[in-house]
Amino acid sequence: MNEIFAVIYGGLIVLGALATMVSRDPFNKLISLGLLVAGVMPFLSDRGLLDVLAATALIAPLSTIFVLMALGRDAREP
Amino acid sequence: MSPEFVIGLVIILIGTVASAFPRPKKYLVQLINLEIPAWGLLLVMLSYDEALALLTFGGVTALSTFIYVRVIQKKEAAA
Amino acid sequence: MNGQEAALLVCGVIAIYAAIRVILEKNTMRKLPFLNVVSFAISGSIVLITPHPLAILAAAAYFVGSTFESNAIASTWAGGPKNE
């Protein structure tokens, strides 16, 4: 991967991590975490580890749903 | 030095600070912040090209998230 | 820069633009369509980075997974299934 795409997808990862750290509502945190996961995937594809990519792409929403199970419906701030 | 390694170290640093000092001081917020350094560690491990290690780490991260969720639910039910 | 890199650059610019729109949006429900835009762009760039038949399967897995995640977040935010 040349430098331009490394900067673009790396910027996506750093942006997602900073947004996850800054936001206070748990739903906004989970959405920003999805942004971080989206930035990780092109680096996995660049190394050629496509089986790891498929496994990771199926495990990441599972982990989000586990957190949503604890969140419930009354955790939302209006 | 590959770009994955540098970005992974930056993400580990951000995630550790975010997980050590959660802003609304609740367990759930800390659990969500704990997933940031997990992805950073996955990026650092990616720069060494070990497919089996990456598969195992991804599975164990999801499993430990599930266990922490069960612990938090039990603690909130007891309180 | 050949055609494939130009397409990859378009996907990357779309992803960055939608990510900035996600972060600057205040309403939680309006963040989710932009998150879907990010995942469409990333699904395209997975296939464009690695031109291999298995990459299509991996991109389809990521596409299904991220759409499912957005759907679960929206469903929980809206109250979930009422079972009482």
Coordinates of N, CA and C in Angstrom, one line a residue:
Chain A
M1 N 0.9 -1.2 0.0 CA 0.0 0.0 0.0 C 0.9 1.2 0.0
N2 N 0.6 2.2 -0.9 CA 1.5 3.3 -0.9 C 1.1 4.3 0.2
E3 N 1.8 5.5 0.3 CA 1.6 6.3 1.5 C 0.3 7.0 1.5
I4 N -0.3 7.3 0.4 CA -1.5 8.1 0.4 C -2.7 7.3 1.0
F5 N -2.8 6.0 0.6 CA -3.9 5.2 1.2 C -3.6 4.9 2.7
A6 N -2.3 4.7 3.0 CA -2.0 4.5 4.4 C -2.4 5.7 5.3
V7 N -2.2 6.9 4.7 CA -2.6 8.1 5.5 C -4.1 8.2 5.6
I8 N -4.8 7.9 4.4 CA -6.3 8.0 4.4 C -6.9 7.0 5.4
Y9 N -6.6 5.7 5.4 CA -7.2 4.8 6.3 C -6.7 4.9 7.7
G10 N -5.4 5.3 7.8 CA -4.9 5.5 9.2 C -5.6 6.7 9.8
G11 N -5.9 7.7 9.0 CA -6.7 8.9 9.5 C -8.1 8.5 9.9
L12 N -8.6 7.5 9.2 CA -10.0 7.0 9.6 C -9.9 6.3 10.9
I13 N -8.8 5.5 11.2 CA -8.7 4.8 12.4 C -8.5 5.8 13.6
V14 N -7.6 6.8 13.4 CA -7.4 7.7 14.5 C -8.6 8.6 14.8
L15 N -9.3 8.9 13.7 CA -10.5 9.7 13.9 C -11.6 9.0 14.7
G16 N -11.7 7.7 14.3 CA -12.7 6.8 15.1 C -12.3 6.7 16.5
A17 N -11.0 6.5 16.8 CA -10.6 6.3 18.2 C -10.8 7.6 19.0
L18 N -10.5 8.7 18.4 CA -10.6 10.0 19.2 C -12.1 10.3 19.4
A19 N -13.0 10.0 18.4 CA -14.4 10.2 18.6 C -15.0 9.2 19.6
T20 N -14.5 8.0 19.7 CA -14.9 7.1 20.7 C -14.5 7.6 22.1
M21 N -13.3 8.2 22.2 CA -12.9 8.7 23.5 C -13.7 9.9 23.9
V22 N -14.0 10.8 23.0 CA -14.6 12.1 23.4 C -16.1 11.9 23.7
S23 N -16.8 11.1 22.9 CA -18.3 11.1 23.0 C -18.7 10.5 24.3
R24 N -19.9 11.0 24.8 CA -20.3 10.5 26.2 C -21.5 9.6 26.2
D25 N -22.3 9.6 25.2 CA -23.5 8.7 25.1 C -23.0 7.3 24.6
P26 N -23.4 6.2 25.3 CA -22.9 4.9 24.8 C -23.2 4.6 23.4
F27 N -24.4 5.0 22.9 CA -24.7 4.7 21.5 C -23.7 5.4 20.5
N28 N -23.4 6.7 20.8 CA -22.4 7.4 20.0 C -21.1 6.7 20.1
K29 N -20.7 6.2 21.3 CA -19.5 5.5 21.4 C -19.4 4.2 20.5
L30 N -20.5 3.5 20.4 CA -20.6 2.3 19.6 C -20.5 2.6 18.1
I31 N -21.1 3.7 17.7 CA -21.1 4.1 16.3 C -19.7 4.5 15.9
S32 N -19.0 5.3 16.8 CA -17.6 5.6 16.5 C -16.7 4.4 16.5
L33 N -17.0 3.4 17.3 CA -16.2 2.2 17.3 C -16.4 1.5 16.0
G34 N -17.6 1.5 15.4 CA -17.8 1.0 14.1 C -16.9 1.7 13.0
L35 N -16.7 3.0 13.2 CA -15.8 3.8 12.4 C -14.4 3.2 12.5
L36 N -13.9 2.9 13.7 CA -12.6 2.4 13.9 C -12.4 1.1 13.2
V37 N -13.4 0.2 13.4 CA -13.3 -1.1 12.8 C -13.3 -1.0 11.3
A38 N -14.0 -0.1 10.7 CA -14.0 0.2 9.3 C -12.6 0.6 8.8
G39 N -11.9 1.3 9.6 CA -10.6 1.7 9.2 C -9.5 0.6 9.2
V40 N -9.8 -0.4 10.1 CA -8.8 -1.5 10.3 C -8.9 -2.5 9.1
M41 N -10.0 -2.7 8.5 CA -10.2 -3.7 7.4 C -9.3 -3.6 6.2
P42 N -9.1 -2.3 5.6 CA -8.2 -2.3 4.4 C -6.8 -2.7 4.7
F43 N -6.3 -2.5 6.0 CA -4.9 -3.0 6.3 C -4.9 -4.5 6.3
L44 N -5.9 -5.1 6.8 CA -6.0 -6.6 6.8 C -6.0 -7.1 5.3
S45 N -6.8 -6.4 4.5 CA -6.8 -6.8 3.1 C -5.5 -6.6 2.3
D46 N -4.7 -5.5 2.8 CA -3.5 -5.2 2.1 C -2.4 -6.3 2.4
R47 N -2.5 -6.9 3.6 CA -1.5 -8.0 3.9 C -1.9 -9.3 3.2
G48 N -3.1 -9.4 2.7 CA -3.5 -10.6 2.0 C -4.1 -11.6 2.9
L49 N -4.5 -11.3 4.2 CA -5.0 -12.2 5.2 C -6.5 -12.2 5.0
L50 N -7.1 -12.8 4.0 CA -8.5 -12.6 3.7 C -9.3 -13.5 4.6
D51 N -8.8 -14.7 5.1 CA -9.6 -15.5 6.0 C -9.7 -14.7 7.4
V52 N -8.6 -14.1 7.8 CA -8.7 -13.3 9.0 C -9.6 -12.2 8.9
L53 N -9.7 -11.6 7.7 CA -10.6 -10.5 7.5 C -12.1 -10.9 7.6
A54 N -12.4 -12.1 7.0 CA -13.8 -12.6 7.1 C -14.1 -12.9 8.5
A55 N -13.2 -13.5 9.3 CA -13.5 -13.9 10.7 C -13.7 -12.6 11.5
T56 N -12.8 -11.6 11.3 CA -12.9 -10.4 12.1 C -14.1 -9.6 11.8
A57 N -14.5 -9.6 10.5 CA -15.7 -8.9 10.1 C -17.0 -9.5 10.7
L58 N -16.9 -10.8 10.9 CA -18.1 -11.4 11.6 C -18.1 -11.4 13.1
I59 N -16.9 -11.2 13.7 CA -16.8 -11.2 15.1 C -17.1 -9.8 15.7
A60 N -16.7 -8.7 14.9 CA -16.8 -7.4 15.4 C -18.3 -7.0 15.7
P61 N -19.3 -7.3 14.8 CA -20.7 -7.0 15.2 C -21.2 -7.8 16.4
L62 N -20.6 -9.1 16.5 CA -21.0 -9.9 17.6 C -20.6 -9.3 18.9
S63 N -19.4 -8.7 19.0 CA -19.0 -8.0 20.2 C -19.8 -6.8 20.5
T64 N -20.2 -6.0 19.4 CA -21.1 -4.9 19.6 C -22.5 -5.3 20.2
I65 N -23.0 -6.5 19.7 CA -24.3 -6.9 20.2 C -24.2 -7.4 21.6
F66 N -23.1 -7.9 22.1 CA -22.9 -8.3 23.5 C -23.0 -7.0 24.3
V67 N -22.3 -5.9 23.9 CA -22.4 -4.7 24.7 C -23.8 -4.1 24.7
L68 N -24.5 -4.3 23.5 CA -25.9 -3.8 23.4 C -26.8 -4.5 24.4
M69 N -26.5 -5.8 24.6 CA -27.3 -6.6 25.5 C -27.3 -6.0 26.9
A70 N -26.1 -5.5 27.3 CA -26.0 -4.9 28.7 C -26.6 -3.5 28.7
L71 N -26.7 -2.9 27.5 CA -27.1 -1.5 27.5 C -28.6 -1.3 27.7
G72 N -29.4 -2.2 27.1 CA -30.8 -2.1 27.3 C -31.4 -0.9 26.7
R73 N -32.7 -0.7 27.0 CA -33.4 0.5 26.4 C -33.4 1.7 27.2
D74 N -33.2 1.6 28.5 CA -33.3 2.7 29.4 C -32.0 3.5 29.6
A75 N -31.0 3.1 28.9 CA -29.7 3.8 29.1 C -29.6 5.0 28.2
R76 N -30.6 5.3 27.3 CA -30.5 6.4 26.4 C -30.7 7.7 27.1
E77 N -29.8 8.7 26.8 CA -30.0 10.0 27.3 C -30.8 10.8 26.3
P78 N -31.9 11.4 26.7 CA -32.8 12.1 25.8 C -32.1 13.5 25.3
Chain B
M1 N 9.9 0.4 9.1 CA 8.7 0.3 10.0 C 7.4 0.5 9.3
S2 N 6.6 -0.5 9.3 CA 5.3 -0.4 8.5 C 4.3 0.5 9.1
P3 N 3.4 1.0 8.3 CA 2.4 2.0 8.8 C 1.5 1.4 9.8
E4 N 1.2 0.0 9.7 CA 0.3 -0.6 10.7 C 0.9 -0.5 12.1
F5 N 2.2 -0.7 12.2 CA 2.9 -0.7 13.5 C 2.7 0.7 14.2
V6 N 3.0 1.7 13.5 CA 2.9 3.1 14.1 C 1.4 3.4 14.4
I7 N 0.5 3.1 13.5 CA -0.9 3.4 13.8 C -1.4 2.6 15.0
G8 N -1.0 1.3 15.1 CA -1.4 0.5 16.2 C -0.8 1.0 17.5
L9 N 0.4 1.5 17.5 CA 0.9 2.1 18.8 C 0.2 3.3 19.2
V10 N -0.2 4.2 18.2 CA -1.0 5.4 18.6 C -2.3 5.0 19.1
I11 N -3.0 4.0 18.5 CA -4.3 3.6 19.0 C -4.2 3.0 20.4
I12 N -3.2 2.2 20.6 CA -3.0 1.6 22.0 C -2.9 2.7 23.0
L13 N -2.1 3.8 22.7 CA -1.9 4.9 23.6 C -3.2 5.6 23.9
I14 N -4.0 5.9 22.8 CA -5.3 6.6 23.0 C -6.2 5.8 23.8
G15 N -6.3 4.5 23.4 CA -7.3 3.6 24.1 C -6.9 3.4 25.6
T16 N -5.6 3.3 25.9 CA -5.3 3.1 27.3 C -5.7 4.3 28.1
V17 N -5.4 5.5 27.6 CA -5.8 6.7 28.4 C -7.3 6.8 28.5
A18 N -8.0 6.5 27.4 CA -9.5 6.5 27.5 C -10.1 5.5 28.4
S19 N -9.4 4.4 28.5 CA -9.9 3.3 29.3 C -9.6 3.5 30.8
A20 N -8.5 4.2 31.1 CA -8.0 4.4 32.4 C -8.8 5.5 33.1
F21 N -9.2 6.5 32.3 CA -10.0 7.7 32.8 C -11.3 7.8 32.0
P22 N -12.3 7.0 32.2 CA -13.5 7.1 31.5 C -14.3 8.3 31.9
R23 N -14.9 9.0 30.9 CA -15.5 10.3 31.2 C -16.8 10.2 32.1
P24 N -17.9 9.6 31.7 CA -18.9 9.3 32.7 C -18.4 8.0 33.4
K25 N -18.1 8.1 34.7 CA -17.4 7.0 35.3 C -18.4 5.8 35.6
K26 N -18.7 5.0 34.5 CA -19.5 3.9 34.6 C -18.8 2.7 34.0
Y27 N -19.2 1.5 34.4 CA -18.5 0.3 34.0 C -18.7 0.1 32.5
L28 N -19.9 0.4 32.0 CA -20.2 0.1 30.6 C -19.3 1.0 29.6
V29 N -19.2 2.2 30.0 CA -18.3 3.2 29.2 C -16.9 2.7 29.2
Q30 N -16.5 2.2 30.4 CA -15.1 1.7 30.4 C -14.9 0.4 29.6
L31 N -16.0 -0.4 29.5 CA -15.9 -1.6 28.7 C -15.9 -1.3 27.2
I32 N -16.6 -0.3 26.8 CA -16.6 0.1 25.4 C -15.2 0.7 25.1
N33 N -14.7 1.5 26.0 CA -13.3 2.1 25.8 C -12.3 1.0 25.7
L34 N -12.5 -0.1 26.4 CA -11.5 -1.2 26.5 C -11.3 -1.8 25.1
E35 N -12.3 -1.7 24.2 CA -12.2 -2.3 22.9 C -11.3 -1.5 22.0
I36 N -10.9 -0.3 22.3 CA -10.0 0.5 21.4 C -8.6 -0.1 21.5
P37 N -8.0 -0.3 22.6 CA -6.6 -0.9 22.6 C -6.6 -2.3 22.1
A38 N -7.8 -3.0 22.1 CA -7.8 -4.4 21.5 C -7.5 -4.3 20.0
W39 N -8.2 -3.3 19.3 CA -8.0 -3.1 17.9 C -6.6 -2.6 17.6
G40 N -6.0 -1.8 18.5 CA -4.6 -1.4 18.3 C -3.7 -2.5 18.4
L41 N -3.9 -3.4 19.3 CA -3.0 -4.6 19.5 C -3.1 -5.5 18.3
L42 N -4.4 -5.6 17.7 CA -4.5 -6.4 16.5 C -3.7 -5.8 15.3
L43 N -3.7 -4.4 15.3 CA -2.9 -3.8 14.2 C -1.4 -4.1 14.4
V44 N -0.9 -4.0 15.7 CA 0.5 -4.3 15.9 C 0.8 -5.7 15.5
M45 N -0.1 -6.7 15.9 CA 0.2 -8.1 15.6 C 0.1 -8.3 14.1
L46 N -0.7 -7.5 13.4 CA -0.8 -7.6 11.9 C 0.5 -7.3 11.2
S47 N 1.4 -6.5 11.8 CA 2.6 -6.1 11.1 C 3.6 -7.3 11.2
Y48 N 3.3 -8.3 12.0 CA 4.2 -9.5 12.0 C 3.7 -10.7 11.2
D49 N 2.5 -10.5 10.5 CA 2.0 -11.5 9.6 C 1.8 -12.9 10.2
E50 N 1.1 -13.0 11.3 CA 0.8 -14.3 11.9 C -0.7 -14.5 11.8
A51 N -1.2 -15.3 10.9 CA -2.6 -15.4 10.7 C -3.3 -16.1 11.8
L52 N -2.7 -17.2 12.4 CA -3.3 -17.9 13.4 C -3.4 -17.1 14.7
A53 N -2.4 -16.3 15.0 CA -2.4 -15.4 16.2 C -3.6 -14.4 16.1
L54 N -3.8 -13.9 14.9 CA -4.8 -12.9 14.7 C -6.2 -13.5 14.9
L55 N -6.4 -14.7 14.3 CA -7.7 -15.4 14.5 C -8.0 -15.7 16.0
T56 N -7.0 -16.2 16.7 CA -7.2 -16.5 18.1 C -7.5 -15.3 18.9
F57 N -6.7 -14.2 18.6 CA -6.9 -12.9 19.4 C -8.3 -12.3 19.2
G58 N -8.8 -12.4 17.9 CA -10.1 -11.9 17.6 C -11.2 -12.7 18.4
G59 N -11.1 -14.0 18.4 CA -12.0 -14.8 19.1 C -12.0 -14.6 20.6
V60 N -10.8 -14.5 21.1 CA -10.7 -14.3 22.6 C -11.2 -12.9 23.0
T61 N -11.0 -11.9 22.2 CA -11.5 -10.6 22.5 C -13.1 -10.5 22.6
A62 N -13.7 -11.2 21.7 CA -15.2 -11.3 21.7 C -15.7 -12.0 22.9
L63 N -15.0 -13.1 23.2 CA -15.4 -14.0 24.4 C -15.2 -13.2 25.7
S64 N -14.1 -12.5 25.8 CA -13.9 -11.7 27.1 C -14.9 -10.6 27.2
T65 N -15.3 -10.0 26.1 CA -16.3 -9.0 26.1 C -17.6 -9.6 26.6
F66 N -18.0 -10.8 26.2 CA -19.2 -11.5 26.6 C -19.1 -11.7 28.1
I67 N -17.9 -12.2 28.6 CA -17.8 -12.5 30.0 C -17.9 -11.2 30.9
Y68 N -17.3 -10.1 30.4 CA -17.4 -8.8 31.2 C -18.9 -8.3 31.2
V69 N -19.6 -8.5 30.1 CA -21.0 -8.1 30.1 C -21.8 -8.9 31.1
R70 N -21.6 -10.2 31.2 CA -22.3 -11.0 32.2 C -21.9 -10.6 33.6
V71 N -20.7 -10.2 33.8 CA -20.3 -9.8 35.2 C -20.9 -8.4 35.5
I72 N -21.0 -7.5 34.6 CA -21.6 -6.2 34.8 C -23.1 -6.4 35.1
Q73 N -23.8 -7.3 34.3 CA -25.2 -7.6 34.6 C -25.5 -8.2 35.9
K74 N -24.6 -9.1 36.4 CA -24.8 -9.7 37.7 C -24.6 -8.6 38.8
K75 N -23.6 -7.7 38.6 CA -23.3 -6.7 39.6 C -24.5 -5.7 39.7
E76 N -25.0 -5.3 38.5 CA -26.1 -4.4 38.6 C -27.4 -5.0 39.1
A77 N -27.6 -6.4 39.0 CA -28.7 -7.0 39.5 C -28.6 -7.1 41.0
A78 N -27.4 -7.3 41.5 CA -27.2 -7.4 43.0 C -27.3 -6.1 43.7
A79 N -26.9 -5.0 43.0 CA -26.9 -3.7 43.7 C -28.3 -3.2 43.8
Chain C
M1 N -0.7 7.0 -12.1 CA -1.8 6.4 -11.4 C -2.8 5.8 -12.4
N2 N -3.0 4.5 -12.3 CA -3.9 3.8 -13.2 C -5.3 3.8 -12.7
G3 N -6.2 3.2 -13.4 CA -7.6 3.3 -13.1 C -8.0 2.7 -11.8
Q4 N -7.3 1.6 -11.4 CA -7.7 1.0 -10.1 C -7.3 1.9 -9.0
E5 N -6.2 2.5 -9.0 CA -5.8 3.4 -7.9 C -6.7 4.7 -7.9
A6 N -7.2 5.1 -9.0 CA -8.1 6.2 -9.0 C -9.4 5.9 -8.4
A7 N -9.9 4.6 -8.6 CA -11.1 4.2 -8.0 C -11.0 4.0 -6.5
L8 N -9.8 3.5 -6.1 CA -9.5 3.4 -4.7 C -9.4 4.7 -4.0
L9 N -8.9 5.7 -4.7 CA -8.8 7.1 -4.1 C -10.2 7.6 -3.9
V10 N -11.1 7.4 -4.9 CA -12.5 7.9 -4.7 C -13.1 7.2 -3.5
C11 N -12.9 5.9 -3.3 CA -13.5 5.2 -2.2 C -12.9 5.8 -0.9
G12 N -11.6 6.1 -0.8 CA -11.0 6.6 0.4 C -11.5 8.0 0.7
V13 N -11.7 8.8 -0.3 CA -12.2 10.2 -0.1 C -13.6 10.1 0.4
I14 N -14.5 9.2 -0.2 CA -15.8 9.1 0.3 C -15.9 8.6 1.7
A15 N -15.0 7.7 2.1 CA -15.0 7.2 3.5 C -14.6 8.3 4.5
I16 N -13.6 9.1 4.1 CA -13.1 10.2 5.0 C -14.2 11.2 5.2
Y17 N -14.9 11.6 4.0 CA -16.0 12.6 4.1 C -17.1 12.1 5.0
A18 N -17.5 10.8 4.8 CA -18.6 10.3 5.6 C -18.3 10.2 7.0
A19 N -17.0 9.9 7.3 CA -16.6 9.8 8.7 C -16.6 11.2 9.4
I20 N -16.2 12.2 8.7 CA -16.3 13.5 9.3 C -17.8 13.9 9.5
R21 N -18.7 13.5 8.5 CA -20.1 13.8 8.7 C -20.6 13.1 9.9
V22 N -20.2 11.8 10.1 CA -20.6 11.0 11.3 C -20.2 11.8 12.6
I23 N -19.0 12.2 12.6 CA -18.5 12.8 13.9 C -19.2 14.2 14.2
L24 N -19.5 15.0 13.1 CA -20.0 16.3 13.3 C -21.5 16.3 13.5
E25 N -22.2 15.1 13.3 CA -23.6 15.1 13.4 C -24.0 15.0 14.9
K26 N -25.1 15.7 15.3 CA -25.5 15.7 16.7 C -26.5 14.6 17.0
N27 N -27.5 14.4 16.1 CA -28.5 13.4 16.3 C -28.0 12.0 16.1
T28 N -28.3 11.1 17.1 CA -27.8 9.8 17.0 C -28.3 9.0 15.8
M29 N -29.6 9.1 15.5 CA -30.2 8.4 14.4 C -29.7 8.8 13.1
R30 N -29.3 10.1 13.0 CA -28.8 10.6 11.7 C -27.3 10.2 11.5
K31 N -26.7 9.7 12.5 CA -25.3 9.2 12.3 C -25.3 7.9 11.5
L32 N -26.3 7.1 11.7 CA -26.3 5.7 11.2 C -26.2 5.6 9.6
P33 N -27.0 6.4 8.8 CA -26.8 6.3 7.4 C -25.4 6.7 6.9
F34 N -24.7 7.6 7.6 CA -23.4 7.9 7.2 C -22.4 6.8 7.6
L35 N -22.7 6.1 8.7 CA -21.9 4.9 9.0 C -22.1 3.9 7.9
N36 N -23.3 3.7 7.4 CA -23.5 2.8 6.3 C -22.7 3.2 5.1
V37 N -22.6 4.5 4.8 CA -21.8 5.0 3.7 C -20.4 4.6 3.8
V38 N -19.8 4.8 5.1 CA -18.5 4.4 5.3 C -18.3 2.9 5.1
S39 N -19.2 2.1 5.5 CA -19.0 0.7 5.3 C -19.1 0.3 3.8
F40 N -20.0 1.0 3.0 CA -20.0 0.7 1.6 C -18.6 1.0 1.0
A41 N -18.1 2.2 1.3 CA -16.8 2.6 0.7 C -15.7 1.6 1.1
I42 N -15.7 1.1 2.4 CA -14.7 0.2 2.8 C -14.8 -1.1 2.1
S43 N -16.1 -1.6 1.9 CA -16.3 -2.8 1.2 C -15.8 -2.8 -0.2
G44 N -15.9 -1.6 -0.9 CA -15.4 -1.4 -2.2 C -13.9 -1.4 -2.2
S45 N -13.3 -0.8 -1.2 CA -11.8 -0.7 -1.2 C -11.1 -2.0 -0.8
I46 N -11.8 -2.9 0.0 CA -11.3 -4.2 0.3 C -11.1 -5.0 -1.0
V47 N -12.1 -4.9 -1.9 CA -11.9 -5.7 -3.1 C -10.9 -5.0 -4.1
L48 N -10.9 -3.7 -4.1 CA -10.0 -3.0 -5.0 C -8.5 -3.1 -4.6
I49 N -8.2 -3.3 -3.2 CA -6.9 -3.5 -2.8 C -6.3 -4.8 -3.2
T50 N -7.2 -5.9 -2.9 CA -6.7 -7.3 -3.2 C -7.6 -7.8 -4.3
P51 N -7.2 -7.8 -5.6 CA -8.1 -8.5 -6.6 C -7.9 -10.0 -6.6
H52 N -8.8 -10.6 -5.9 CA -8.7 -12.1 -5.7 C -10.1 -12.6 -5.5
P53 N -10.5 -13.8 -5.9 CA -11.9 -14.2 -5.7 C -12.3 -14.3 -4.3
L54 N -11.4 -14.7 -3.4 CA -11.8 -14.8 -2.0 C -12.1 -13.4 -1.3
A55 N -11.5 -12.3 -1.9 CA -11.7 -11.0 -1.4 C -13.2 -10.6 -1.5
I56 N -13.9 -11.1 -2.6 CA -15.3 -10.8 -2.7 C -16.1 -11.4 -1.6
L57 N -15.7 -12.6 -1.2 CA -16.4 -13.3 -0.1 C -16.2 -12.5 1.2
A58 N -14.9 -12.1 1.4 CA -14.6 -11.3 2.7 C -15.3 -10.0 2.7
A59 N -15.4 -9.3 1.5 CA -16.1 -8.0 1.5 C -17.6 -8.2 1.7
A60 N -18.1 -9.3 1.2 CA -19.5 -9.6 1.5 C -19.8 -9.8 2.9
A61 N -18.8 -10.6 3.6 CA -19.0 -10.8 5.0 C -18.9 -9.5 5.8
Y62 N -18.0 -8.6 5.4 CA -17.9 -7.3 6.2 C -19.2 -6.5 5.9
F63 N -19.7 -6.5 4.7 CA -20.9 -5.8 4.3 C -22.1 -6.2 5.2
V64 N -22.3 -7.5 5.2 CA -23.4 -8.1 6.0 C -23.2 -7.8 7.5
G65 N -22.0 -7.9 8.0 CA -21.7 -7.7 9.4 C -22.0 -6.3 9.8
S66 N -21.5 -5.3 9.0 CA -21.6 -3.9 9.4 C -23.1 -3.4 9.3
T67 N -23.8 -3.9 8.3 CA -25.2 -3.6 8.2 C -26.0 -4.1 9.4
F68 N -25.7 -5.4 9.8 CA -26.3 -6.0 10.9 C -26.1 -5.2 12.2
E69 N -24.8 -4.7 12.3 CA -24.4 -4.0 13.5 C -25.2 -2.6 13.6
S70 N -25.3 -1.9 12.5 CA -26.1 -0.7 12.4 C -27.6 -1.0 12.8
N71 N -28.1 -2.1 12.2 CA -29.5 -2.4 12.5 C -29.7 -2.7 14.0
A72 N -28.7 -3.4 14.6 CA -28.9 -3.8 16.0 C -28.8 -2.5 16.9
I73 N -28.0 -1.5 16.5 CA -27.9 -0.3 17.3 C -29.2 0.5 17.2
A74 N -29.7 0.6 15.9 CA -31.0 1.3 15.7 C -32.1 0.7 16.4
S75 N -32.2 -0.7 16.4 CA -33.3 -1.4 17.1 C -33.2 -1.2 18.6
T76 N -32.0 -1.3 19.1 CA -31.9 -1.1 20.6 C -32.2 0.4 21.0
W77 N -31.8 1.3 20.2 CA -32.1 2.7 20.5 C -33.6 3.0 20.5
A78 N -34.3 2.4 19.5 CA -35.7 2.6 19.4 C -36.5 1.9 20.4
G79 N -35.9 1.0 21.2 CA -36.7 0.4 22.2 C -36.7 -1.1 22.1
G80 N -36.3 -1.7 21.0 CA -36.2 -3.2 20.9 C -37.6 -3.8 20.8
P81 N -37.6 -5.1 20.7 CA -38.9 -5.8 20.6 C -39.6 -5.8 21.9
K82 N -40.9 -5.5 21.9 CA -41.6 -5.4 23.2 C -42.2 -6.8 23.5
N83 N -41.6 -7.3 24.6 CA -42.0 -8.7 24.9 C -42.6 -8.7 26.3
E84 N -43.7 -8.0 26.5 CA -44.3 -8.0 27.8 C -45.8 -8.0 27.7

